[in-house]
């Protein structure tokens, strides 16, 4: 509607202008109007709705609070979210179209696996929708921050977030040779992370060798207890959750006999919220593992 109003206003001016000088003036007016319309079309979004835990946190890191119309309900879960204590006053959504449409968003951000029927409907109805891919590496984290930063008109802030993360990663970096300490990430029922996973990249950035990758796992896969014992990692990594349900994998590892068999392994817990999403907060997970690596090195030298 605004575009049509501006077009009519320009046409009226052209009819009233006469002569060469008038035509030049009219052309200038129309050029200015075109710039105004283009500026409106490219204006940064001010009613941003996030439907995904990972984009919730990126949005909060990049834009002013008043520009965010809604976040997903998972943003309130302190085990999964780094911003659970900062969402008071935000409308929360479950990714349902009936929650999103009344907000009339000018940008909807979602993840690769977010409420696909809602994403398809919003796209079909013409709502600007950005789907941010799941990060499988720290390079992917950088890319996603830049993608959303550009979409919301906050590239300077995006670059600052990446710069801060990269500084922390550089400080945590360890040896790059073949004599690196080994680590293994273990989830319930023996699942671990191998190549082409964010956790693998975190382990490597901490100066450690990921035994899950060495065992041939790609993405996420399962290891038998026998394989786990044969690998005998220097560092055994588990998730830390305040409300973690009992799991057989964890119970086995806490058994005294298994602890003895694991020998020199030390246990390190990384909060789930630090690496369930590919965010600049991933630097803290790297720092936790790098601290464990340094502790092992110090103990070996004492």
XYZ file of N, CA and C in Angstrom, residues 22-195:
522
model
N 11.672 21.338 -15.437
C 10.678 20.628 -14.636
C 10.831 19.128 -14.742
N 11.139 18.636 -15.960
C 11.308 17.200 -16.138
C 12.515 16.690 -15.354
N 13.583 17.517 -15.379
C 14.755 17.118 -14.597
C 14.424 17.055 -13.108
N 13.692 18.059 -12.649
C 13.308 18.072 -11.240
C 12.415 16.886 -10.913
N 11.487 16.586 -11.845
C 10.593 15.457 -11.624
C 11.340 14.143 -11.583
N 12.328 14.014 -12.469
C 13.131 12.791 -12.478
C 13.877 12.628 -11.161
N 14.367 13.763 -10.630
C 15.074 13.716 -9.354
C 14.140 13.280 -8.226
N 12.909 13.819 -8.248
C 11.932 13.445 -7.224
C 11.637 11.951 -7.283
N 11.431 11.438 -8.519
C 11.130 10.011 -8.655
C 12.312 9.146 -8.202
N 13.526 9.623 -8.470
C 14.699 8.881 -8.022
C 14.751 8.825 -6.500
N 14.424 9.961 -5.854
C 14.411 9.991 -4.393
C 13.334 9.070 -3.839
N 12.165 9.071 -4.511
C 11.076 8.192 -4.071
C 11.487 6.731 -4.191
N 12.160 6.405 -5.298
C 12.614 5.027 -5.490
C 13.570 4.612 -4.381
N 14.454 5.524 -3.986
C 15.380 5.229 -2.898
C 14.635 5.018 -1.585
N 13.590 5.848 -1.358
C 12.814 5.713 -0.133
C 12.115 4.364 -0.077
N 11.521 3.962 -1.214
C 10.813 2.683 -1.267
C 11.787 1.530 -1.062
N 12.950 1.618 -1.736
C 13.947 0.565 -1.581
C 14.419 0.487 -0.140
N 14.588 1.645 0.483
C 15.022 1.673 1.877
C 14.029 0.998 2.784
N 12.728 1.211 2.506
C 11.709 0.549 3.327
C 11.749 -0.952 3.130
N 11.936 -1.370 1.860
C 11.943 -2.801 1.569
C 13.124 -3.497 2.244
N 14.256 -2.749 2.367
C 15.452 -3.349 2.918
C 15.655 -2.986 4.392
N 14.661 -2.335 5.000
C 14.801 -1.924 6.399
C 15.016 -3.145 7.277
N 15.783 -2.971 8.325
C 16.055 -4.099 9.198
C 14.771 -4.521 9.906
N 14.592 -5.826 10.110
C 13.363 -6.316 10.746
C 13.254 -5.859 12.194
N 12.026 -5.557 12.598
C 11.784 -5.086 13.964
C 10.727 -5.908 14.694
N 10.239 -6.965 14.051
C 9.313 -7.899 14.705
C 9.833 -9.316 14.416
N 10.899 -9.667 15.097
C 11.588 -10.933 14.849
C 11.004 -12.015 15.750
N 10.682 -13.134 15.151
C 10.177 -14.281 15.906
C 11.130 -15.453 15.693
N 11.604 -16.032 16.783
C 12.469 -17.209 16.720
C 11.683 -18.436 17.170
N 11.816 -19.517 16.411
C 11.100 -20.753 16.714
C 12.036 -21.886 17.131
N 13.275 -21.569 17.434
C 14.280 -22.595 17.648
C 15.212 -22.185 18.783
N 15.606 -23.135 19.612
C 16.479 -22.851 20.748
C 17.768 -22.154 20.324
N 18.361 -22.618 19.240
C 19.648 -22.058 18.816
C 19.483 -20.647 18.270
N 18.440 -20.422 17.466
C 18.229 -19.074 16.936
C 17.718 -18.120 18.012
N 17.039 -18.651 19.040
C 16.661 -17.811 20.190
C 17.890 -17.094 20.737
N 18.922 -17.882 20.977
C 20.110 -17.354 21.645
C 20.923 -16.450 20.727
N 20.968 -16.800 19.448
C 21.655 -15.929 18.492
C 20.939 -14.595 18.369
N 19.605 -14.645 18.306
C 18.841 -13.400 18.184
C 19.081 -12.495 19.388
N 19.046 -13.068 20.586
C 19.266 -12.266 21.792
C 20.673 -11.677 21.840
N 21.628 -12.382 21.268
C 23.004 -11.881 21.262
C 23.213 -10.783 20.229
N 22.349 -10.746 19.209
C 22.584 -9.838 18.088
C 21.716 -8.586 18.085
N 20.482 -8.679 18.577
C 19.566 -7.547 18.410
C 19.037 -7.048 19.750
N 18.481 -5.851 19.714
C 17.873 -5.267 20.903
C 16.631 -6.065 21.296
N 16.360 -6.148 22.573
C 15.245 -6.954 23.064
C 13.914 -6.531 22.452
N 13.717 -5.227 22.242
C 12.414 -4.758 21.760
C 12.124 -5.215 20.343
N 13.131 -5.665 19.624
C 12.927 -6.124 18.248
C 12.509 -7.590 18.184
N 12.498 -8.271 19.311
C 12.168 -9.700 19.336
C 10.736 -9.875 19.819
N 9.890 -10.417 18.948
C 8.486 -10.596 19.287
C 8.201 -11.871 20.048
N 9.030 -12.895 19.850
C 8.781 -14.168 20.521
C 10.014 -15.054 20.414
N 10.180 -15.909 21.421
C 11.230 -16.922 21.450
C 10.577 -18.284 21.675
N 11.316 -19.342 21.415
C 10.759 -20.673 21.654
C 10.730 -20.981 23.151
N 9.880 -21.902 23.530
C 9.759 -22.268 24.943
C 11.052 -22.859 25.500
N 11.876 -23.456 24.635
C 13.122 -24.057 25.108
C 14.109 -23.015 25.618
N 13.919 -21.765 25.237
C 14.806 -20.708 25.732
C 14.729 -20.589 27.248
N 13.646 -21.084 27.845
C 13.451 -20.981 29.296
C 14.032 -22.162 30.062
N 14.563 -23.165 29.366
C 15.089 -24.361 30.020
C 16.556 -24.143 30.390
N 16.883 -24.041 31.673
C 18.266 -23.726 32.063
C 19.270 -24.819 31.733
N 18.808 -26.051 31.518
C 19.732 -27.115 31.134
C 20.140 -27.018 29.669
N 19.287 -26.406 28.856
C 19.535 -26.344 27.418
C 19.897 -24.953 26.928
N 19.518 -23.944 27.669
C 19.630 -22.562 27.203
C 20.612 -21.759 28.043
N 21.438 -20.970 27.362
C 22.356 -20.059 28.048
C 21.685 -18.744 28.438
N 20.430 -18.559 28.013
C 19.743 -17.280 28.247
C 18.491 -17.451 29.089
N 18.374 -18.585 29.785
C 17.150 -18.872 30.539
C 16.839 -17.803 31.579
N 17.874 -17.160 32.094
C 17.653 -16.136 33.122
C 17.477 -14.742 32.526
N 17.349 -14.662 31.194
C 17.260 -13.346 30.543
C 16.019 -13.205 29.669
N 15.028 -14.086 29.857
C 13.885 -14.065 28.938
C 12.597 -13.563 29.580
N 12.686 -13.032 30.784
C 11.485 -12.473 31.408
C 10.889 -11.401 30.502
N 9.580 -11.480 30.315
C 8.891 -10.493 29.499
C 8.722 -10.893 28.052
N 9.386 -11.958 27.618
C 9.244 -12.395 26.235
C 8.059 -13.347 26.088
N 7.345 -13.204 24.991
C 6.315 -14.177 24.629
C 7.024 -15.435 24.120
N 6.612 -16.606 24.613
C 7.232 -17.860 24.205
C 6.300 -18.635 23.284
N 6.877 -19.345 22.322
C 6.063 -20.101 21.371
C 6.526 -21.552 21.291
N 5.600 -22.394 20.807
C 5.879 -23.819 20.619
C 6.086 -24.146 19.144
N 6.281 -23.128 18.324
C 6.466 -23.347 16.896
C 5.175 -23.584 16.141
N 4.051 -23.171 16.710
C 2.749 -23.376 16.076
C 2.350 -22.144 15.278
N 1.739 -22.373 14.130
C 1.369 -21.253 13.260
C 0.378 -20.320 13.940
N -0.520 -20.866 14.761
C -1.508 -20.007 15.423
C -0.864 -19.092 16.470
N 0.353 -19.425 16.904
C 1.092 -18.545 17.811
C 1.877 -17.483 17.046
N 2.344 -17.838 15.859
C 3.240 -16.961 15.100
C 2.476 -15.928 14.284
N 1.423 -16.337 13.598
C 0.724 -15.448 12.662
C 0.183 -14.177 13.310
N -0.439 -14.235 14.511
C -0.953 -12.990 15.103
C 0.133 -11.962 15.411
N 1.378 -12.389 15.480
C 2.474 -11.473 15.792
C 2.903 -10.656 14.578
N 2.442 -11.061 13.386
C 2.789 -10.374 12.137
C 4.289 -10.092 12.054
N 5.103 -11.125 12.121
C 6.557 -10.916 12.117
C 7.064 -10.419 10.770
N 8.126 -9.616 10.808
C 8.778 -9.250 9.554
C 10.048 -10.070 9.343
N 10.342 -10.975 10.281
C 11.366 -12.002 10.074
C 11.103 -13.145 11.045
N 11.023 -14.356 10.500
C 10.913 -15.565 11.313
C 12.211 -16.340 11.135
N 12.837 -16.713 12.242
C 14.059 -17.514 12.164
C 13.785 -18.876 12.788
N 14.271 -19.902 12.114
C 14.007 -21.272 12.545
C 15.245 -22.113 12.294
N 15.240 -23.325 12.842
C 16.327 -24.265 12.619
C 15.947 -25.291 11.573
N 16.915 -26.112 11.186
C 16.687 -27.105 10.135
C 15.582 -28.091 10.489
N 15.404 -28.356 11.782
C 14.427 -29.361 12.206
C 13.235 -28.736 12.930
N 13.073 -27.439 12.798
C 12.017 -26.730 13.522
C 10.680 -26.864 12.823
N 9.653 -27.344 13.514
C 8.248 -27.292 13.091
C 8.087 -27.049 11.598
N 8.459 -28.032 10.797
C 8.479 -27.843 9.346
C 7.128 -27.439 8.752
N 5.994 -27.981 9.227
C 4.711 -27.514 8.677
C 4.500 -26.018 8.878
N 4.896 -25.504 10.046
C 4.752 -24.067 10.305
C 5.664 -23.262 9.399
N 6.898 -23.710 9.230
C 7.846 -23.003 8.360
C 7.320 -22.962 6.933
N 6.795 -24.092 6.447
C 6.266 -24.124 5.076
C 5.071 -23.194 4.926
N 4.182 -23.173 5.929
C 3.005 -22.305 5.864
C 3.417 -20.837 5.854
N 4.326 -20.459 6.734
C 4.769 -19.065 6.799
C 5.415 -18.639 5.489
N 6.202 -19.526 4.911
C 6.842 -19.218 3.630
C 5.795 -19.051 2.540
N 4.810 -19.944 2.530
C 3.756 -19.879 1.512
C 2.935 -18.604 1.639
N 2.766 -18.122 2.870
C 1.994 -16.896 3.096
C 2.816 -15.628 2.870
N 4.089 -15.796 2.568
C 4.913 -14.643 2.228
C 5.669 -14.011 3.376
N 5.692 -14.654 4.545
C 6.455 -14.100 5.665
C 7.949 -14.381 5.447
N 8.795 -13.372 5.591
C 10.237 -13.604 5.448
C 10.705 -14.623 6.486
N 11.265 -15.713 6.016
C 11.657 -16.807 6.904
C 13.097 -17.209 6.626
N 13.884 -17.298 7.669
C 15.287 -17.698 7.548
C 15.495 -18.984 8.330
N 15.922 -20.032 7.641
C 16.224 -21.307 8.285
C 17.737 -21.401 8.463
N 18.167 -21.490 9.713
C 19.593 -21.552 10.038
C 19.984 -23.015 10.215
N 20.960 -23.461 9.447
C 21.374 -24.860 9.492
C 22.017 -25.222 10.828
N 21.919 -26.494 11.175
C 22.564 -27.005 12.382
C 24.080 -26.967 12.199
N 24.793 -26.469 13.180
C 26.251 -26.342 13.083
C 26.925 -27.676 13.381
N 27.774 -28.109 12.466
C 28.551 -29.332 12.661
C 30.039 -29.049 12.860
N 30.387 -27.781 12.934
C 31.774 -27.394 13.172
C 31.792 -25.967 13.696
N 32.940 -25.543 14.193
C 33.055 -24.168 14.667
C 33.040 -23.202 13.487
N 33.505 -23.641 12.323
C 33.351 -22.814 11.119
C 31.875 -22.572 10.822
N 31.045 -23.589 11.036
C 29.603 -23.422 10.848
C 29.035 -22.412 11.841
N 29.558 -22.405 13.059
C 29.112 -21.422 14.055
C 29.373 -20.017 13.528
N 30.583 -19.784 13.036
C 30.919 -18.464 12.487
C 29.969 -18.098 11.348
N 29.735 -19.051 10.455
C 28.871 -18.786 9.304
C 27.453 -18.437 9.745
N 26.907 -19.171 10.715
C 25.542 -18.915 11.166
C 25.404 -17.563 11.850
N 26.409 -17.178 12.627
C 26.369 -15.861 13.268
C 26.348 -14.773 12.200
N 27.158 -14.938 11.161
C 27.199 -13.934 10.091
C 25.887 -13.901 9.310
N 25.319 -15.073 9.036
C 24.064 -15.134 8.277
C 22.954 -14.406 9.014
N 22.798 -14.691 10.304
C 21.737 -14.026 11.058
C 22.082 -12.560 11.290
N 23.354 -12.268 11.502
C 23.759 -10.873 11.674
C 23.402 -10.031 10.469
N 23.609 -10.584 9.285
C 23.250 -9.853 8.062
C 21.739 -9.712 7.943
N 21.006 -10.766 8.278
C 19.547 -10.738 8.146
C 18.904 -9.702 9.053
N 19.502 -9.458 10.217
C 18.904 -8.512 11.172
C 19.608 -7.155 11.162
N 20.545 -6.972 10.237
C 21.225 -5.686 10.127
C 22.190 -5.396 11.255
N 22.862 -6.437 11.749
C 23.775 -6.272 12.886
C 25.115 -6.957 12.604
N 25.720 -6.644 11.463
C 26.973 -7.302 11.110
C 28.115 -6.915 12.045
N 28.128 -5.662 12.509
C 29.203 -5.254 13.423
C 29.143 -6.070 14.709
N 27.935 -6.279 15.209
C 27.784 -7.075 16.432
C 28.136 -8.537 16.175
N 27.767 -9.044 15.003
C 28.109 -10.422 14.646
C 29.623 -10.601 14.592
N 30.302 -9.659 13.959
C 31.766 -9.744 13.877
C 32.399 -9.678 15.263
N 31.819 -8.866 16.153
C 32.352 -8.758 17.516
C 32.185 -10.078 18.269
N 31.037 -10.736 18.107
C 30.813 -12.029 18.761
C 31.817 -13.067 18.275
N 32.028 -13.085 16.962
C 32.976 -14.045 16.392
C 34.395 -13.736 16.863
N 34.745 -12.455 16.892
C 36.076 -12.072 17.347
C 36.334 -12.478 18.784
N 35.341 -12.284 19.648
C 35.482 -12.678 21.048
C 35.638 -14.191 21.169
N 34.820 -14.939 20.437
C 34.916 -16.398 20.457
C 36.285 -16.855 19.971
N 36.749 -16.288 18.869
C 38.032 -16.707 18.308
C 39.190 -16.402 19.255
N 39.097 -15.299 19.984
C 40.133 -14.990 20.965
C 40.197 -16.033 22.061
N 39.049 -16.472 22.528
C 39.006 -17.499 23.574
C 39.505 -18.841 23.040
N 39.150 -19.159 21.795
C 39.615 -20.412 21.201
C 41.133 -20.419 21.058
N 41.688 -19.291 20.651
C 43.142 -19.203 20.489
C 43.850 -19.395 21.829
N 43.271 -18.835 22.887
C 43.884 -18.957 24.213
C 43.815 -20.391 24.740
N 42.803 -21.145 24.297
C 42.622 -22.518 24.782
C 43.353 -23.546 23.938
N 43.870 -23.132 22.789
C 44.474 -24.078 21.846
C 45.620 -24.840 22.490
N 45.741 -26.113 22.093
C 46.794 -26.959 22.641
C 47.722 -27.451 21.558
N 48.442 -28.515 21.814
C 49.403 -29.054 20.847
C 48.709 -29.571 19.597
N 49.419 -29.517 18.479
C 48.859 -29.966 17.206
C 49.518 -31.240 16.695
N 50.501 -31.759 17.403
C 51.221 -32.947 16.955
C 50.476 -34.235 17.247
N 51.190 -35.340 17.142
C 50.574 -36.663 17.310
C 50.554 -37.128 18.762
N 51.208 -36.395 19.641
C 51.286 -36.813 21.047
C 50.226 -36.141 21.907
N 49.093 -35.887 21.329
C 48.045 -35.193 22.076
C 47.332 -36.161 23.016
N 46.803 -35.614 24.083
C 45.971 -36.395 24.996
C 44.695 -36.816 24.279
N 44.104 -37.916 24.741
C 42.904 -38.441 24.097
C 41.667 -38.171 24.940
N 40.544 -38.071 24.256
C 39.272 -37.821 24.943
C 38.167 -38.599 24.255
N 37.147 -38.924 25.022
C 35.975 -39.607 24.477
C 34.727 -39.021 25.114
N 33.779 -38.645 24.277
C 32.491 -38.127 24.750
C 31.520 -39.291 24.842
N 30.814 -39.396 25.962
C 29.897 -40.519 26.147
C 28.529 -40.035 26.589
N 27.519 -40.486 25.851
C 26.123 -40.235 26.186
C 25.511 -41.520 26.742
N 24.272 -41.442 27.231
C 23.610 -42.663 27.703
C 23.606 -43.754 26.636
N 23.736 -45.001 27.084
C 23.704 -46.181 26.225
C 24.893 -46.269 25.279
N 25.966 -45.599 25.618
C 27.197 -45.772 24.860
C 27.323 -44.953 23.597
N 26.452 -43.980 23.389
C 26.558 -43.144 22.185
C 27.671 -42.115 22.347
N 28.366 -41.869 21.244
C 29.466 -40.923 21.255
C 29.424 -40.073 19.988
N 30.337 -39.126 19.894
C 30.410 -38.225 18.741
C 31.706 -38.475 17.987
N 31.585 -38.571 16.664
C 32.757 -38.794 15.829
C 32.961 -37.668 14.833
N 33.562 -37.987 13.705
C 33.840 -36.981 12.684
C 32.545 -36.325 12.200
